Amino acid sequence: MKTIGALALAAAGLVTVTGSLETPMVGDLFEATPGMQQTQDWDWQGTVDRGDAIEIKGINGAIKASGASGSQVTVTAVKKGKKDDPADVRIEVVEHSDGVTICAVYPDARGKKNECAPGDGGRLSSEDNDVSVAFTVQVPAGVRFVASTVNGKIEAGDIGADVKATTVNGDVKVSTSGLARATTVNGSIQASMGRADWSGTTHFNTVNGSITVKLPDNASTDVSASTVNGSMNTDFPLTVQGKFSMKNMKGTIGDGGRELQMETVNGSIHLKSGG
């Protein structure tokens, strides 16, 4: 399994970590001036097995990840707020059979409990809280990276395993030697994959933004792409199925065998070789 970080994760299952906070000395305690930005930092380090995932779940704030040369996963978070107190937003670490999930958990509201859980589990809502939490992650080779937020961009560069990135308001930029999937609503997607041997279908979807996907030169996949306000182009020779237009494209690269879906409404689609 995993050895979870230097911060005492003695309790099995769900663990709440306060991390290291930048707080004033006792003699310097003060009340925050209205409108003044308050900041708190948090950090965690631990080991995640190869093939397992480090998952980051936020609501307000960007997520940035990069490959790490060692075996340790390092996660830092910077919490900032004006009207609301950053200390009210806690960072929780959950160890599970598929890896480690770290969440920004905002105060409960309207009788609904917020809970950190992997994947689609749990519940996370900010309920008009103005605190933002920006995560920075160092990901060792072989560890999958999963990131989701609502208001914030996601960047994952030089990752040595598969990546899944989901946001609503923000761009997504991914570069990995493995596979990738990315979804946003208001933002563009740039993804470069070092492998193209996924099973089934891999998706890249947005509404307002362009999509650029780079695949290895030897990729074989069925391609489905569509846009309403934008153009499409591909570096690969494409065997077209049915009618071809600059708004909708269906075809096959190489021998096919899997499906690549790219969809946007307002933006162009670019399929590039050399991932």
C-alpha positions as a Python dict, from the first residue, in 0.01 Angstrom:
ca = {
    (1, 'M'): (0, 0, 0),
    (2, 'K'): (131, 348, 85),
    (3, 'T'): (323, 522, 353),
    (4, 'I'): (142, 849, 409),
    (5, 'G'): (360, 1145, 484),
    (6, 'A'): (539, 1289, 776),
    (7, 'L'): (225, 1456, 909),
    (8, 'A'): (80, 1205, 1152),
    (9, 'L'): (-167, 1008, 947),
    (10, 'A'): (-208, 756, 1225),
    (11, 'A'): (-582, 724, 1197),
    (12, 'A'): (-704, 483, 932),
    (13, 'G'): (-921, 619, 652),
    (14, 'L'): (-1003, 989, 661),
    (15, 'V'): (-743, 1219, 810),
    (16, 'T'): (-767, 1594, 856),
    (17, 'V'): (-434, 1776, 829),
    (18, 'T'): (-381, 2136, 926),
    (19, 'G'): (-28, 2147, 786),
    (20, 'S'): (207, 2435, 846),
    (21, 'L'): (28, 2767, 880),
    (22, 'E'): (179, 3111, 855),
    (23, 'T'): (39, 3266, 1173),
    (24, 'P'): (162, 3560, 1379),
    (25, 'M'): (351, 3515, 1706),
    (26, 'V'): (145, 3533, 2024),
    (27, 'G'): (256, 3886, 2091),
    (28, 'D'): (154, 3992, 1742),
    (29, 'L'): (-204, 3869, 1735),
    (30, 'F'): (-439, 4102, 1552),
    (31, 'E'): (-783, 4122, 1401),
    (32, 'A'): (-786, 4119, 1024),
    (33, 'T'): (-877, 4451, 871),
    (34, 'P'): (-1192, 4421, 657),
    (35, 'G'): (-1096, 4375, 292),
    (36, 'M'): (-739, 4269, 375),
    (37, 'Q'): (-633, 3943, 215),
    (38, 'Q'): (-546, 3665, 461),
    (39, 'T'): (-317, 3380, 359),
    (40, 'Q'): (-239, 3037, 503),
    (41, 'D'): (-5, 2768, 369),
    (42, 'W'): (-40, 2391, 399),
    (43, 'D'): (192, 2109, 292),
    (44, 'W'): (204, 1730, 280),
    (45, 'Q'): (451, 1467, 163),
    (46, 'G'): (404, 1094, 125),
    (47, 'T'): (459, 786, -88),
    (48, 'V'): (204, 662, -342),
    (49, 'D'): (260, 327, -510),
    (50, 'R'): (335, 314, -882),
    (51, 'G'): (12, 261, -1071),
    (52, 'D'): (-192, 429, -798),
    (53, 'A'): (-311, 789, -813),
    (54, 'I'): (-264, 1117, -633),
    (55, 'E'): (-597, 1296, -668),
    (56, 'I'): (-653, 1666, -595),
    (57, 'K'): (-1008, 1801, -554),
    (58, 'G'): (-1064, 2175, -521),
    (59, 'I'): (-1340, 2426, -588),
    (60, 'N'): (-1191, 2776, -613),
    (61, 'G'): (-829, 2786, -721),
    (62, 'A'): (-581, 2655, -974),
    (63, 'I'): (-406, 2317, -964),
    (64, 'K'): (-53, 2285, -1098),
    (65, 'A'): (145, 1962, -1117),
    (66, 'S'): (484, 1860, -1249),
    (67, 'G'): (691, 1543, -1262),
    (68, 'A'): (923, 1465, -971),
    (69, 'S'): (1253, 1279, -985),
    (70, 'G'): (1219, 1104, -649),
    (71, 'S'): (962, 866, -505),
    (72, 'Q'): (778, 1115, -285),
    (73, 'V'): (458, 1298, -372),
    (74, 'T'): (469, 1657, -244),
    (75, 'V'): (156, 1871, -221),
    (76, 'T'): (142, 2234, -113),
    (77, 'A'): (-165, 2452, -88),
    (78, 'V'): (-202, 2826, -47),
    (79, 'K'): (-535, 2943, 99),
    (80, 'K'): (-639, 3305, 48),
    (81, 'G'): (-951, 3491, 154),
    (82, 'K'): (-1085, 3841, 207),
    (83, 'K'): (-1435, 3828, 345),
    (84, 'D'): (-1399, 3469, 470),
    (85, 'D'): (-1130, 3317, 691),
    (86, 'P'): (-889, 3074, 518),
    (87, 'A'): (-865, 2878, 844),
    (88, 'D'): (-1229, 2772, 797),
    (89, 'V'): (-1134, 2576, 485),
    (90, 'R'): (-959, 2259, 587),
    (91, 'I'): (-743, 2029, 375),
    (92, 'E'): (-825, 1661, 415),
    (93, 'V'): (-617, 1360, 312),
    (94, 'V'): (-788, 1028, 239),
    (95, 'E'): (-592, 707, 190),
    (96, 'H'): (-768, 436, -12),
    (97, 'S'): (-698, 127, -220),
    (98, 'D'): (-638, 327, -540),
    (99, 'G'): (-405, 590, -393),
    (100, 'V'): (-447, 915, -202),
    (101, 'T'): (-711, 1186, -240),
    (102, 'I'): (-658, 1539, -107),
    (103, 'C'): (-949, 1784, -92),
    (104, 'A'): (-1019, 2146, -4),
    (105, 'V'): (-1320, 2108, 227),
    (106, 'Y'): (-1526, 2423, 285),
    (107, 'P'): (-1755, 2479, 585),
    (108, 'D'): (-2086, 2292, 582),
    (109, 'A'): (-2385, 2505, 485),
    (110, 'R'): (-2762, 2473, 460),
    (111, 'G'): (-2751, 2151, 658),
    (112, 'K'): (-2543, 1972, 393),
    (113, 'K'): (-2217, 1813, 506),
    (114, 'N'): (-1907, 1846, 290),
    (115, 'E'): (-1694, 1533, 274),
    (116, 'C'): (-1369, 1436, 99),
    (117, 'A'): (-1381, 1104, -85),
    (118, 'P'): (-1209, 962, -394),
    (119, 'G'): (-1354, 980, -743),
    (120, 'D'): (-1720, 1072, -765),
    (121, 'G'): (-1774, 1013, -394),
    (122, 'G'): (-1816, 1271, -121),
    (123, 'R'): (-1955, 1622, -149),
    (124, 'L'): (-1766, 1948, -196),
    (125, 'S'): (-1931, 2292, -211),
    (126, 'S'): (-1803, 2640, -128),
    (127, 'E'): (-2149, 2798, -68),
    (128, 'D'): (-2036, 3152, -164),
    (129, 'N'): (-1720, 3130, 48),
    (130, 'D'): (-1456, 3357, -112),
    (131, 'V'): (-1151, 3155, 0),
    (132, 'S'): (-939, 3022, -286),
    (133, 'V'): (-707, 2723, -252),
    (134, 'A'): (-425, 2686, -505),
    (135, 'F'): (-254, 2346, -512),
    (136, 'T'): (98, 2265, -635),
    (137, 'V'): (188, 1897, -675),
    (138, 'Q'): (509, 1708, -744),
    (139, 'V'): (425, 1370, -901),
    (140, 'P'): (680, 1085, -923),
    (141, 'A'): (704, 872, -1238),
    (142, 'G'): (451, 592, -1250),
    (143, 'V'): (197, 770, -1027),
    (144, 'R'): (-127, 870, -1198),
    (145, 'F'): (-249, 1227, -1153),
    (146, 'V'): (-618, 1316, -1118),
    (147, 'A'): (-727, 1677, -1070),
    (148, 'S'): (-1062, 1850, -1047),
    (149, 'T'): (-1171, 2201, -958),
    (150, 'V'): (-1454, 2438, -1052),
    (151, 'N'): (-1302, 2784, -1079),
    (152, 'G'): (-940, 2755, -1180),
    (153, 'K'): (-703, 2632, -1447),
    (154, 'I'): (-528, 2296, -1436),
    (155, 'E'): (-170, 2248, -1555),
    (156, 'A'): (13, 1915, -1548),
    (157, 'G'): (354, 1907, -1713),
    (158, 'D'): (601, 1623, -1766),
    (159, 'I'): (385, 1369, -1582),
    (160, 'G'): (514, 1012, -1602),
    (161, 'A'): (176, 833, -1597),
    (162, 'D'): (-189, 882, -1694),
    (163, 'V'): (-365, 1215, -1629),
    (164, 'K'): (-731, 1308, -1587),
    (165, 'A'): (-817, 1677, -1550),
    (166, 'T'): (-1159, 1835, -1499),
    (167, 'T'): (-1256, 2197, -1440),
    (168, 'V'): (-1546, 2428, -1529),
    (169, 'N'): (-1397, 2775, -1556),
    (170, 'G'): (-1035, 2753, -1663),
    (171, 'D'): (-791, 2625, -1923),
    (172, 'V'): (-643, 2275, -1908),
    (173, 'K'): (-288, 2204, -2018),
    (174, 'V'): (-147, 1851, -1993),
    (175, 'S'): (179, 1691, -2100),
    (176, 'T'): (236, 1327, -2009),
    (177, 'S'): (425, 1019, -2121),
    (178, 'G'): (104, 827, -2050),
    (179, 'L'): (-260, 877, -2146),
    (180, 'A'): (-476, 1183, -2084),
    (181, 'R'): (-837, 1297, -2060),
    (182, 'A'): (-950, 1656, -2007),
    (183, 'T'): (-1277, 1843, -1970),
    (184, 'T'): (-1367, 2206, -1912),
    (185, 'V'): (-1657, 2437, -2001),
    (186, 'N'): (-1509, 2785, -2027),
    (187, 'G'): (-1151, 2733, -2134),
    (188, 'S'): (-919, 2578, -2389),
    (189, 'I'): (-756, 2235, -2375),
    (190, 'Q'): (-400, 2147, -2474),
    (191, 'A'): (-299, 1785, -2427),
    (192, 'S'): (9, 1591, -2532),
    (193, 'M'): (16, 1214, -2480),
    (194, 'G'): (314, 983, -2500),
    (195, 'R'): (94, 676, -2549),
    (196, 'A'): (-216, 606, -2755),
    (197, 'D'): (-312, 256, -2638),
    (198, 'W'): (-617, 345, -2429),
    (199, 'S'): (-914, 112, -2413),
    (200, 'G'): (-1257, 228, -2528),
    (201, 'T'): (-1294, 604, -2562),
    (202, 'T'): (-1092, 901, -2441),
    (203, 'H'): (-1257, 1244, -2428),
    (204, 'F'): (-1154, 1609, -2466),
    (205, 'N'): (-1453, 1838, -2425),
    (206, 'T'): (-1517, 2209, -2378),
    (207, 'V'): (-1783, 2461, -2476),
    (208, 'N'): (-1598, 2791, -2503),
    (209, 'G'): (-1242, 2722, -2610),
    (210, 'S'): (-1018, 2545, -2858),
    (211, 'I'): (-886, 2189, -2831),
    (212, 'T'): (-536, 2081, -2929),
    (213, 'V'): (-442, 1715, -2888),
    (214, 'K'): (-101, 1573, -2974),
    (215, 'L'): (-63, 1196, -3024),
    (216, 'P'): (239, 974, -3095),
    (217, 'D'): (325, 934, -3463),
    (218, 'N'): (223, 566, -3458),
    (219, 'A'): (-123, 627, -3310),
    (220, 'S'): (-417, 417, -3429),
    (221, 'T'): (-762, 544, -3337),
    (222, 'D'): (-1107, 627, -3467),
    (223, 'V'): (-1159, 1003, -3449),
    (224, 'S'): (-1482, 1191, -3381),
    (225, 'A'): (-1456, 1571, -3369),
    (226, 'S'): (-1710, 1853, -3384),
    (227, 'T'): (-1731, 2229, -3344),
    (228, 'V'): (-1996, 2492, -3419),
    (229, 'N'): (-1790, 2811, -3439),
    (230, 'G'): (-1439, 2712, -3538),
    (231, 'S'): (-1230, 2509, -3779),
    (232, 'M'): (-1055, 2169, -3767),
    (233, 'N'): (-723, 2038, -3891),
    (234, 'T'): (-511, 1726, -3849),
    (235, 'D'): (-148, 1631, -3902),
    (236, 'F'): (-245, 1265, -3951),
    (237, 'P'): (-365, 1103, -4273),
    (238, 'L'): (-731, 1042, -4201),
    (239, 'T'): (-953, 783, -4366),
    (240, 'V'): (-1285, 969, -4367),
    (241, 'Q'): (-1609, 792, -4289),
    (242, 'G'): (-1910, 950, -4458),
    (243, 'K'): (-1919, 1321, -4537),
    (244, 'F'): (-1635, 1548, -4427),
    (245, 'S'): (-1690, 1908, -4324),
    (246, 'M'): (-1493, 2167, -4131),
    (247, 'K'): (-1746, 2139, -3847),
    (248, 'N'): (-1781, 1763, -3807),
    (249, 'M'): (-1522, 1498, -3872),
    (250, 'K'): (-1526, 1120, -3841),
    (251, 'G'): (-1239, 909, -3961),
    (252, 'T'): (-969, 657, -3881),
    (253, 'I'): (-600, 702, -3811),
    (254, 'G'): (-393, 390, -3875),
    (255, 'D'): (-582, 74, -3787),
    (256, 'G'): (-830, 243, -3552),
    (257, 'G'): (-936, 16, -3268),
    (258, 'R'): (-1019, 281, -3007),
    (259, 'E'): (-1201, 613, -3012),
    (260, 'L'): (-1084, 970, -2965),
    (261, 'Q'): (-1364, 1224, -2910),
    (262, 'M'): (-1306, 1600, -2927),
    (263, 'E'): (-1599, 1838, -2894),
    (264, 'T'): (-1634, 2214, -2858),
    (265, 'V'): (-1890, 2479, -2950),
    (266, 'N'): (-1687, 2798, -2976),
    (267, 'G'): (-1334, 2708, -3077),
    (268, 'S'): (-1115, 2523, -3322),
    (269, 'I'): (-985, 2165, -3303),
    (270, 'H'): (-627, 2069, -3384),
    (271, 'L'): (-500, 1710, -3395),
    (272, 'K'): (-122, 1700, -3401),
    (273, 'S'): (142, 1428, -3430),
    (274, 'G'): (456, 1386, -3223),
    (275, 'G'): (319, 1348, -2872),
}
